[in-house]
XYZ file of C-alpha atoms in Angstrom:
670
model
C 67.148 -77.674 55.289
C 69.899 -78.051 57.858
C 70.577 -75.300 60.389
C 73.780 -74.374 58.557
C 73.050 -74.533 54.838
C 75.240 -76.838 52.812
C 77.222 -75.517 49.823
C 74.726 -77.264 47.536
C 71.790 -75.533 49.221
C 73.543 -72.173 48.902
C 74.236 -72.853 45.241
C 70.621 -73.828 44.635
C 69.557 -70.336 45.702
C 71.551 -69.029 42.750
C 70.107 -71.655 40.426
C 66.509 -70.830 41.170
C 66.923 -67.070 41.135
C 68.489 -67.509 37.689
C 65.707 -69.814 36.483
C 62.946 -67.576 37.824
C 64.434 -64.313 36.510
C 64.984 -65.701 33.013
C 61.506 -67.223 32.995
C 59.849 -63.969 34.083
C 61.820 -61.951 31.526
C 61.128 -64.616 28.898
C 64.714 -63.992 27.829
C 68.165 -64.991 28.972
C 70.577 -67.832 29.600
C 69.649 -70.058 32.546
C 71.885 -73.034 31.769
C 75.287 -71.514 32.515
C 74.352 -70.058 35.938
C 72.835 -73.396 36.892
C 75.963 -75.264 35.850
C 78.407 -72.824 37.448
C 76.569 -72.215 40.719
C 78.474 -74.791 42.790
C 82.005 -73.635 42.042
C 80.961 -69.968 41.966
C 79.534 -70.203 45.487
C 82.786 -71.658 46.823
C 84.916 -68.920 45.250
C 82.577 -66.047 46.184
C 81.895 -67.068 49.779
C 84.979 -68.986 50.891
C 87.894 -67.370 49.087
C 87.160 -63.921 47.724
C 88.137 -60.822 49.697
C 85.393 -58.259 49.144
C 82.993 -56.048 51.050
C 79.368 -55.800 49.855
C 78.953 -52.485 51.682
C 81.908 -50.938 49.826
C 82.221 -52.415 46.320
C 84.948 -49.872 45.475
C 87.382 -50.861 48.251
C 90.826 -50.614 46.681
C 92.298 -53.914 47.833
C 89.298 -56.124 47.093
C 89.622 -59.240 45.001
C 88.186 -58.809 41.525
C 85.828 -61.268 39.849
C 85.254 -61.173 36.100
C 82.388 -63.161 34.597
C 83.846 -63.570 31.130
C 80.783 -65.356 29.786
C 78.578 -62.337 30.324
C 75.492 -64.114 29.024
C 75.522 -65.932 32.404
C 74.859 -62.598 34.100
C 72.185 -63.987 36.424
C 74.913 -65.985 38.172
C 76.649 -62.764 39.173
C 73.454 -60.828 39.901
C 72.197 -63.600 42.176
C 75.453 -63.745 44.131
C 75.565 -59.964 44.500
C 71.990 -59.892 45.763
C 72.334 -62.826 48.135
C 75.606 -61.671 49.697
C 74.403 -58.189 50.617
C 75.333 -55.860 47.763
C 72.951 -53.019 46.943
C 70.945 -55.125 44.515
C 67.411 -55.886 45.634
C 65.074 -58.747 44.888
C 63.015 -56.306 42.830
C 66.152 -55.684 40.755
C 66.435 -59.437 40.200
C 62.784 -59.589 39.163
C 63.418 -56.748 36.713
C 66.062 -58.729 34.825
C 66.610 -57.582 31.228
C 63.989 -54.816 31.399
C 64.317 -51.177 30.369
C 66.624 -49.203 32.701
C 67.103 -52.295 34.865
C 70.115 -52.629 37.152
C 70.253 -56.248 36.001
C 70.666 -55.993 32.231
C 71.245 -58.915 29.903
C 75.015 -58.808 30.326
C 76.986 -57.329 33.249
C 77.576 -53.625 32.669
C 80.151 -51.615 34.584
C 78.821 -48.565 36.401
C 75.247 -49.812 36.382
C 75.312 -52.634 38.925
C 77.315 -52.414 42.169
C 79.918 -55.151 42.276
C 80.229 -55.534 38.512
C 83.895 -54.900 37.719
C 83.691 -54.701 33.923
C 81.254 -54.908 31.035
C 81.386 -58.404 29.582
C 79.400 -59.101 26.478
C 81.608 -60.219 23.594
C 83.208 -63.510 24.503
C 86.925 -63.413 25.254
C 86.971 -59.816 26.462
C 86.418 -60.832 30.077
C 89.383 -63.173 30.408
C 91.535 -60.442 28.877
C 90.142 -57.941 31.378
C 91.066 -60.391 34.121
C 94.628 -60.465 32.822
C 94.608 -56.653 32.940
C 93.315 -56.594 36.522
C 96.025 -59.031 37.608
C 98.639 -57.001 35.763
C 97.468 -53.823 37.509
C 97.772 -55.500 40.900
C 101.272 -56.764 40.154
C 102.520 -53.376 38.954
C 101.046 -51.442 41.870
C 102.314 -53.992 44.390
C 105.831 -53.808 42.941
C 105.682 -50.015 42.946
C 104.161 -49.266 46.346
C 104.476 -52.232 48.697
C 107.283 -52.138 51.210
C 108.616 -54.880 53.515
C 105.965 -55.608 56.114
C 103.446 -53.381 54.320
C 101.646 -55.329 51.548
C 98.921 -52.735 50.998
C 98.355 -53.998 47.457
C 97.640 -57.695 47.801
C 94.599 -59.097 46.044
C 93.618 -61.789 43.604
C 91.727 -61.687 40.347
C 89.258 -64.474 39.624
C 87.691 -65.160 36.255
C 84.882 -67.522 35.285
C 85.131 -68.441 31.612
C 83.645 -70.951 29.222
C 84.304 -72.775 25.997
C 83.280 -69.756 23.928
C 85.854 -67.539 25.638
C 88.559 -70.084 24.874
C 87.541 -70.366 21.229
C 87.893 -66.618 20.678
C 91.414 -65.775 19.535
C 91.727 -62.863 21.946
C 91.949 -65.372 24.810
C 95.148 -66.774 23.317
C 96.718 -63.328 23.072
C 96.028 -62.421 26.686
C 96.615 -65.799 28.308
C 99.937 -66.202 26.520
C 101.020 -62.826 27.878
C 99.746 -63.643 31.390
C 101.906 -66.743 31.540
C 104.958 -64.875 30.319
C 104.471 -62.121 32.901
C 103.974 -64.639 35.735
C 100.690 -63.176 36.916
C 100.469 -65.505 39.886
C 97.423 -63.841 41.447
C 95.208 -64.603 38.466
C 92.918 -67.607 38.967
C 90.607 -68.669 36.148
C 87.893 -71.289 36.524
C 86.881 -72.894 33.245
C 83.255 -73.976 33.039
C 83.934 -77.081 30.965
C 80.403 -78.098 30.010
C 81.199 -78.902 26.347
C 78.079 -77.072 25.131
C 77.651 -73.974 22.985
C 74.710 -72.629 21.006
C 74.966 -75.228 18.244
C 75.300 -78.196 20.575
C 78.131 -80.351 21.861
C 81.425 -78.710 20.946
C 83.423 -81.878 20.414
C 83.243 -81.581 16.627
C 84.555 -77.987 16.521
C 86.463 -77.463 19.778
C 88.701 -80.426 20.457
C 91.666 -78.566 21.973
C 93.486 -80.035 24.922
C 92.918 -76.949 27.047
C 95.037 -78.177 29.938
C 98.067 -78.668 27.702
C 97.401 -75.355 25.981
C 97.639 -73.501 29.282
C 100.608 -75.541 30.427
C 102.341 -74.368 27.255
C 101.550 -70.773 28.193
C 103.285 -71.294 31.528
C 100.133 -71.527 33.632
C 99.534 -73.714 36.655
C 96.783 -76.131 35.611
C 94.433 -77.952 37.976
C 92.751 -80.454 35.683
C 89.682 -82.680 35.917
C 87.893 -81.003 38.833
C 84.268 -81.931 39.461
C 82.656 -78.497 39.282
C 79.663 -79.701 41.282
C 81.768 -80.997 44.194
C 82.298 -78.091 46.591
C 85.157 -79.756 48.434
C 87.003 -80.616 45.219
C 86.631 -77.022 44.067
C 87.787 -75.750 47.444
C 90.970 -77.828 47.261
C 91.615 -76.691 43.686
C 91.246 -72.991 44.527
C 93.490 -73.391 47.570
C 96.143 -74.971 45.361
C 95.794 -72.121 42.871
C 96.191 -69.498 45.599
C 99.284 -71.271 46.873
C 100.894 -70.993 43.419
C 102.186 -67.414 43.294
C 104.611 -67.595 40.364
C 102.154 -68.694 37.686
C 98.564 -67.849 36.827
C 96.217 -70.758 37.437
C 93.374 -72.310 35.506
C 91.029 -74.754 37.217
C 89.268 -77.036 34.752
C 85.792 -77.541 36.239
C 83.769 -80.223 34.502
C 80.136 -79.198 34.836
C 76.700 -79.940 33.447
C 74.929 -77.033 31.817
C 71.466 -76.576 33.302
C 72.374 -78.770 36.255
C 69.209 -79.789 38.095
C 66.762 -79.425 35.212
C 66.112 -83.095 34.460
C 64.930 -82.881 30.850
C 67.236 -80.279 29.281
C 70.394 -80.445 31.411
C 73.548 -81.212 29.485
C 72.188 -79.883 26.191
C 72.084 -76.634 24.249
C 68.325 -76.453 24.895
C 68.959 -74.673 28.214
C 71.645 -72.345 26.913
C 69.848 -69.292 25.581
C 66.137 -69.553 26.356
C 63.868 -69.907 29.401
C 63.343 -73.401 30.712
C 59.558 -73.101 30.808
C 57.264 -73.434 33.794
C 56.966 -77.196 33.514
C 60.733 -77.801 33.446
C 61.291 -75.429 36.358
C 58.752 -77.361 38.424
C 60.605 -80.562 37.603
C 63.847 -78.889 38.690
C 62.258 -77.877 42.002
C 61.319 -81.473 42.632
C 64.678 -82.773 41.448
C 66.715 -80.416 43.660
C 64.366 -80.377 46.638
C 63.436 -76.700 46.326
C 59.798 -76.393 47.458
C 59.698 -72.592 47.325
C 57.720 -70.191 45.204
C 59.450 -68.211 42.439
C 61.950 -65.653 43.778
C 61.622 -66.907 47.345
C 64.855 -67.621 49.214
C 64.577 -68.856 52.822
C 66.041 -66.665 55.542
C 68.552 -69.360 56.476
C 70.016 -69.225 52.987
C 70.182 -65.432 53.018
C 72.035 -65.708 56.334
C 74.407 -68.284 54.864
C 75.165 -66.009 51.927
C 75.443 -62.724 53.837
C 79.032 -61.460 53.570
C 78.549 -57.933 54.876
C 80.018 -58.453 58.343
C 82.881 -60.580 57.070
C 83.622 -58.064 54.329
C 83.536 -55.096 56.688
C 85.946 -56.830 59.068
C 88.311 -57.667 56.219
C 88.323 -54.088 54.992
C 88.761 -52.754 58.533
C 91.844 -54.926 58.928
C 93.224 -53.501 55.698
C 92.416 -49.971 56.892
C 94.669 -50.544 59.893
C 97.452 -51.811 57.650
C 96.979 -48.814 55.370
C 97.181 -46.388 58.284
C 100.482 -47.923 59.390
C 101.800 -47.719 55.828
C 100.710 -44.110 55.411
C 102.419 -43.178 58.671
C 105.730 -44.712 57.637
C 105.587 -43.807 53.933
C 103.424 -40.680 53.696
C 104.556 -39.566 50.243
C 104.039 -42.982 48.689
C 100.643 -43.279 50.359
C 99.565 -39.859 49.135
C 100.576 -40.639 45.553
C 98.953 -44.062 45.573
C 95.711 -42.683 46.994
C 95.632 -39.877 44.434
C 96.098 -42.360 41.639
C 93.383 -44.681 42.926
C 90.997 -41.736 43.192
C 91.686 -40.927 39.551
C 92.828 -37.388 40.320
C 95.560 -35.609 38.387
C 98.461 -34.029 40.328
C 97.892 -30.594 41.852
C 100.508 -29.045 39.536
C 99.107 -30.640 36.383
C 97.271 -27.644 34.965
C 100.164 -25.250 35.492
C 102.904 -27.561 34.216
C 100.977 -28.855 31.212
C 100.195 -25.276 30.235
C 103.881 -24.401 30.409
C 104.709 -27.359 28.204
C 102.214 -26.344 25.512
C 103.540 -22.781 25.584
C 107.044 -24.137 25.114
C 105.939 -26.246 22.152
C 104.373 -23.188 20.569
C 107.532 -21.163 21.099
C 109.761 -23.921 19.677
C 107.820 -23.839 16.371
C 109.233 -27.159 15.130
C 108.308 -28.981 11.955
C 107.757 -32.590 12.969
C 105.719 -35.710 12.223
C 102.848 -35.812 14.680
C 103.943 -39.275 15.856
C 107.225 -37.598 16.862
C 105.295 -34.707 18.375
C 103.340 -37.274 20.385
C 106.555 -38.752 21.737
C 107.701 -35.244 22.644
C 104.412 -34.708 24.483
C 105.048 -37.874 26.484
C 108.471 -36.534 27.410
C 106.750 -33.374 28.630
C 103.833 -34.942 30.490
C 105.349 -38.254 31.563
C 107.418 -36.928 34.490
C 104.260 -35.357 35.927
C 102.166 -38.532 35.777
C 103.375 -41.757 37.388
C 99.981 -43.231 36.507
C 100.755 -43.108 32.774
C 101.257 -46.703 31.648
C 102.386 -46.958 28.062
C 102.810 -49.742 25.608
C 102.697 -50.812 22.016
C 101.818 -53.878 19.996
C 105.438 -54.463 18.933
C 105.665 -51.064 17.230
C 107.097 -48.803 19.924
C 109.812 -47.407 17.679
C 107.292 -46.482 15.005
C 104.492 -45.387 17.320
C 106.723 -43.225 19.522
C 105.248 -44.709 22.704
C 108.602 -44.915 24.459
C 109.710 -41.725 26.191
C 112.784 -40.745 28.161
C 111.350 -42.023 31.449
C 110.023 -45.328 30.136
C 110.864 -48.442 32.113
C 109.863 -51.838 30.785
C 107.677 -54.146 32.853
C 109.224 -57.608 33.003
C 108.144 -60.919 34.574
C 110.530 -60.396 37.490
C 110.331 -56.606 37.807
C 106.862 -55.132 37.432
C 107.754 -51.707 38.874
C 107.718 -50.076 35.453
C 105.544 -47.951 33.225
C 105.821 -49.532 29.785
C 104.261 -52.732 28.485
C 105.675 -54.643 25.559
C 102.431 -56.280 24.472
C 103.922 -58.103 21.515
C 101.863 -58.471 18.360
C 98.632 -58.544 20.341
C 96.521 -55.494 19.481
C 93.224 -57.092 20.535
C 94.492 -58.152 23.950
C 96.244 -54.817 24.408
C 92.950 -52.955 24.060
C 91.133 -55.211 26.523
C 93.999 -55.152 29.032
C 94.086 -51.353 28.863
C 90.388 -51.296 29.758
C 91.047 -53.361 32.869
C 94.017 -51.220 33.889
C 91.686 -48.231 33.882
C 88.900 -50.107 35.663
C 91.251 -51.329 38.362
C 92.267 -47.802 39.251
C 95.668 -46.183 39.494
C 96.464 -45.965 35.794
C 95.962 -43.884 32.672
C 96.969 -46.417 30.017
C 97.937 -45.702 26.445
C 98.727 -48.194 23.727
C 100.135 -47.801 20.263
C 99.732 -49.474 16.913
C 99.288 -48.443 13.299
C 95.892 -46.876 12.629
C 95.076 -49.590 10.106
C 95.483 -52.213 12.844
C 92.969 -50.523 15.125
C 90.528 -52.954 13.506
C 92.090 -55.682 15.631
C 91.176 -53.978 18.911
C 88.023 -52.219 17.785
C 85.763 -54.261 20.042
C 87.840 -53.385 23.091
C 87.805 -49.735 22.005
C 84.033 -49.856 21.713
C 83.750 -51.289 25.213
C 86.022 -48.532 26.533
C 83.644 -45.983 25.035
C 80.632 -47.845 26.420
C 82.149 -48.021 29.912
C 83.319 -44.375 29.767
C 86.967 -45.191 30.410
C 90.010 -42.943 30.168
C 92.052 -45.031 27.758
C 94.265 -43.541 25.075
C 95.074 -45.075 21.688
C 98.165 -43.895 19.842
C 97.355 -44.674 16.202
C 100.136 -43.736 13.818
C 100.736 -43.971 10.051
C 97.389 -42.329 9.522
C 96.828 -42.115 5.752
C 98.141 -42.791 2.275
C 101.200 -40.951 3.565
C 102.324 -44.396 4.752
C 103.480 -44.775 1.183
C 105.215 -47.813 -0.224
C 103.637 -50.395 2.096
C 100.563 -50.059 -0.058
C 96.801 -50.256 0.498
C 96.988 -52.999 3.136
C 98.713 -50.508 5.432
C 97.053 -47.292 4.269
C 94.022 -46.509 6.455
C 91.316 -44.904 4.352
C 88.113 -45.581 6.255
C 89.493 -45.900 9.775
C 89.271 -42.312 11.020
C 85.641 -42.053 9.950
C 84.824 -45.444 11.436
C 86.232 -44.335 14.788
C 84.395 -41.011 14.632
C 81.018 -42.722 14.370
C 81.693 -44.614 17.625
C 79.699 -42.890 20.409
C 81.805 -41.401 23.201
C 85.156 -41.701 21.427
C 87.253 -38.564 20.941
C 89.185 -38.891 17.681
C 92.052 -36.415 17.398
C 93.931 -35.908 14.134
C 96.337 -33.055 14.924
C 98.175 -31.086 12.270
C 101.373 -30.166 14.126
C 103.243 -30.158 17.418
C 100.917 -27.744 19.226
C 97.717 -29.536 18.294
C 99.347 -32.824 19.287
C 100.352 -31.478 22.702
C 96.828 -30.165 23.277
C 95.296 -33.449 22.090
C 97.395 -35.364 24.623
C 96.411 -32.966 27.401
C 92.734 -33.348 26.562
C 93.041 -37.133 26.427
C 94.714 -37.229 29.835
C 92.018 -35.004 31.325
C 89.132 -36.854 29.688
C 87.845 -38.901 32.627
C 84.870 -40.550 30.918
C 85.815 -40.645 27.245
C 88.552 -42.671 25.560
C 90.696 -40.902 22.991
C 92.190 -41.961 19.682
C 95.240 -39.931 18.687
C 95.624 -40.308 14.924
C 99.167 -39.372 13.947
C 101.233 -38.963 10.809
C 104.254 -40.924 9.745
C 105.614 -38.065 7.620
C 106.872 -34.699 8.820
C 104.380 -31.826 8.988
C 105.009 -28.079 9.085
C 104.427 -25.996 12.199
C 101.446 -23.616 12.147
C 101.736 -20.151 13.677
C 98.970 -19.302 16.163
C 98.067 -16.644 18.660
C 97.139 -17.448 22.249
C 93.386 -17.477 21.548
C 93.835 -19.988 18.752
C 95.835 -22.267 21.036
C 93.091 -22.060 23.633
C 90.446 -22.928 21.035
C 92.150 -26.173 19.992
C 90.439 -27.902 22.937
C 87.104 -27.112 21.271
C 87.945 -29.499 18.458
C 87.702 -26.985 15.627
C 88.843 -23.385 15.350
C 89.774 -20.647 12.910
C 93.424 -21.086 12.022
C 93.462 -18.460 9.275
C 90.777 -15.911 8.491
C 89.864 -13.428 5.826
C 91.350 -10.009 6.489
C 87.979 -8.509 7.371
C 86.728 -11.612 9.178
C 84.044 -12.138 6.542
C 85.182 -14.991 4.310
C 83.452 -15.907 1.091
C 84.643 -19.519 1.370
C 85.840 -21.886 4.100
C 88.323 -24.727 3.851
C 88.087 -27.303 6.644
C 90.964 -29.733 7.141
C 92.630 -32.048 9.624
C 96.086 -33.489 10.172
C 98.466 -33.455 7.251
C 95.915 -31.711 5.050
C 95.841 -28.532 7.154
C 99.084 -27.267 5.637
C 97.616 -28.018 2.210
C 94.537 -25.963 3.091
C 96.730 -23.083 4.233
C 98.719 -23.130 1.004
C 95.510 -23.200 -1.028
C 94.171 -20.237 0.965
C 97.381 -18.330 0.161
C 96.925 -19.082 -3.530
C 93.310 -17.985 -3.437
C 94.249 -14.792 -1.609
C 96.613 -13.978 -4.429
C 93.594 -14.255 -6.698
C 91.676 -11.798 -4.545
C 89.603 -14.393 -2.723
C 88.952 -14.121 1.017
C 89.140 -17.601 2.499
C 88.960 -18.939 6.047
C 90.836 -22.082 7.070
C 89.326 -24.111 9.883
C 91.490 -26.744 11.500
C 89.286 -29.455 12.999
C 91.565 -31.844 14.891
C 88.647 -33.373 16.816
C 85.214 -33.258 15.195
C 83.746 -34.998 18.244
C 84.805 -32.107 20.490
C 83.633 -29.535 17.963
C 80.173 -31.088 17.815
C 79.875 -30.705 21.600
C 80.332 -26.923 21.499
C 77.381 -24.579 21.776
C 75.707 -23.300 18.635
C 77.121 -19.816 19.078
C 80.694 -21.063 18.864
C 80.013 -23.451 15.998
C 78.349 -20.672 14.002
C 81.236 -18.367 14.797
C 83.628 -20.873 13.216
C 81.308 -22.051 10.427
C 78.814 -19.196 9.810
C 75.652 -20.391 8.129
C 75.764 -17.626 5.529
C 79.062 -18.935 4.109
C 77.856 -21.826 2.000
C 80.989 -22.183 -0.118
C 82.883 -24.832 1.844
C 85.473 -27.463 1.021
C 86.635 -30.163 3.430
C 90.006 -31.823 2.851
C 91.087 -35.063 4.506
C 92.993 -38.069 3.185
C 90.248 -40.450 4.230
C 86.600 -41.347 3.698
C 84.461 -38.393 2.732
C 81.017 -39.303 4.100
C 81.074 -37.654 7.510
C 82.328 -34.339 6.167
C 79.146 -33.454 4.321
C 77.439 -32.380 7.537
C 80.052 -29.605 7.758
C 80.203 -28.541 4.108
C 76.445 -28.661 3.516
C 74.610 -29.227 0.285
C 76.604 -26.666 -1.699
C 80.010 -27.720 -0.490
C 82.344 -30.498 -1.542
C 84.888 -32.861 -0.020
C 88.324 -33.825 -1.247
C 89.042 -37.232 0.241
C 89.584 -40.942 -0.343
C 86.664 -43.232 -1.151
C 88.825 -45.965 -2.591
C 91.888 -47.891 -1.425
C 95.372 -46.570 -1.998
C 98.370 -47.649 -4.023
C 101.962 -48.638 -3.356
C 104.191 -45.647 -4.038
C 106.016 -42.907 -2.139
C 103.667 -40.864 -0.004
C 104.281 -37.619 -1.880
C 103.464 -39.305 -5.159
C 100.233 -40.688 -3.732
C 99.049 -37.346 -2.387
C 99.527 -35.836 -5.827
C 97.916 -38.785 -7.622
C 94.814 -38.693 -5.433
C 94.307 -34.953 -5.789
C 95.695 -33.609 -2.539
C 97.345 -30.649 -4.244
C 97.066 -26.884 -3.964
C 95.709 -26.619 -7.480
C 92.967 -29.157 -6.820
C 91.871 -27.484 -3.590
C 91.870 -24.064 -5.276
C 89.801 -25.475 -8.124
C 87.334 -27.027 -5.668
C 86.896 -23.709 -3.817
C 86.391 -21.809 -7.040
C 83.850 -24.423 -8.135
C 81.728 -24.062 -4.994
C 81.952 -20.294 -5.441
C 80.314 -20.795 -8.821
C 83.363 -20.234 -10.991
């Protein structure tokens, strides 16, 4: 080995750590890290601005490994360059509670910017990171003070490009001129089933040219100098995102299986690894990296110097623009403004006093008008449905390709990309993003929503047209199962408010929910205002509360309802009262929050001795049986809807006062 390791020698350290870790775990994907090691080393060591001793530095470059199955590539680079990831962590690859799991997971491994498992999500996250940088730079930078100035790099493969979500996001990236986004395509022509030529014959270069990207085609991904020139050209292009097409060989260096699917998703085997050691001139034992290579990889001093230089620039900026600096820093720390609690409380009190009948999608828009001026970090958007979703508020300013200093994204008809981009906006720091679509279309971004829940991100989904109340559009647009399907997602708060007050509280909770995404499920049709006392308003945050009680506080039956069905429950309780029945109505806008309360509160709202219970919701019934118990019943929708006016449909499917009264009397034994 030469005194100064060559790029190929540095890359080989990654290759063999990947081979050895996968072999020891007897599980994993060695081929992609081996094929990508050469171009990854050039990007990581020669171009990226990052500090291993402070992975959370605000102005670092971001790297997204979109093909998360190649996780050992990233883990090896993190370890070698001085991040807090030990050789023991590398040896513990894919084991229980390991810091090196099978796919990169945000919050678990220092230096991992986002969780990448499902293919296509990562490139969309990269678009979101680049978008975040562009917006913050346009908002806060001042002449001579570029305190927001970093690039986003993404390594992606054929599988990422085959997934449709990549089209959605990359099309948008080109339109928005995200010039600091640089993607490197690992063009090895191999996926699990073999050579992709028979099922992936796209001209990728022309595809990205059509999006408006800068394309650097036909780069030898194993030639460090060729890669270096390509990345330099991409960095020099600031008006367009760039994709560098790196032709590589999967499993490069393993003489028997390289270039084939045989090294994609399984260990190479001891014999093949020995052949690779001979082939690449690596005479070292498993997991051994010579000191000279560690020294060649070590980026701690370089990173610390780079951050220190930025610190000086930041200090000069903060001195000249103290208010801007204070706001930017608060946003990047993820803290709400000092006056948030007081002002949001005043807004909710005002909503209660106004006592307006209103569709909850309109109440949501009103909440944005109330909270928006307090929160410059709120970044809204909609998948081409802003007028219907109510995601535009009085202070909305559209983000455009030539003016990114705004707070509203027009995502176009791209629900899937919208969800993934919102995740990256949150991960980047400085934003609380919300995005709107019809509830029935949440299916399109469900995977991104799941990843938000998995990563514990504060993202907010505005999901309107929440039931058969959609009406004439028919069953294709009437969400029946969607609320329940979102409720079973771990760490997702699903709010289905019944009026303006519950909607305002739901928004406040979503904004304050630092580690849980929120789905706000909202009605198309107008809903009546519900009178409440101060204690009831306070209890909304608990997810379920007593909206109406028996006169003596000892009900013989309980009706539980959400959203548009709460007013129905109240009317049924009135009818039952006229019959001499004492009935409690429980509004449960967020079952997830209610389930988190202590047993004392839950039993106060739903006392065990009251077994006569009826739940009412215009959606799937299954999840409600845990609240109504074995003697209760549920009025809901376990079939698809029909095309007719909403009022007609509610009557046809049994959402009437008479039917609820009959159900209560039935569970009471009458």
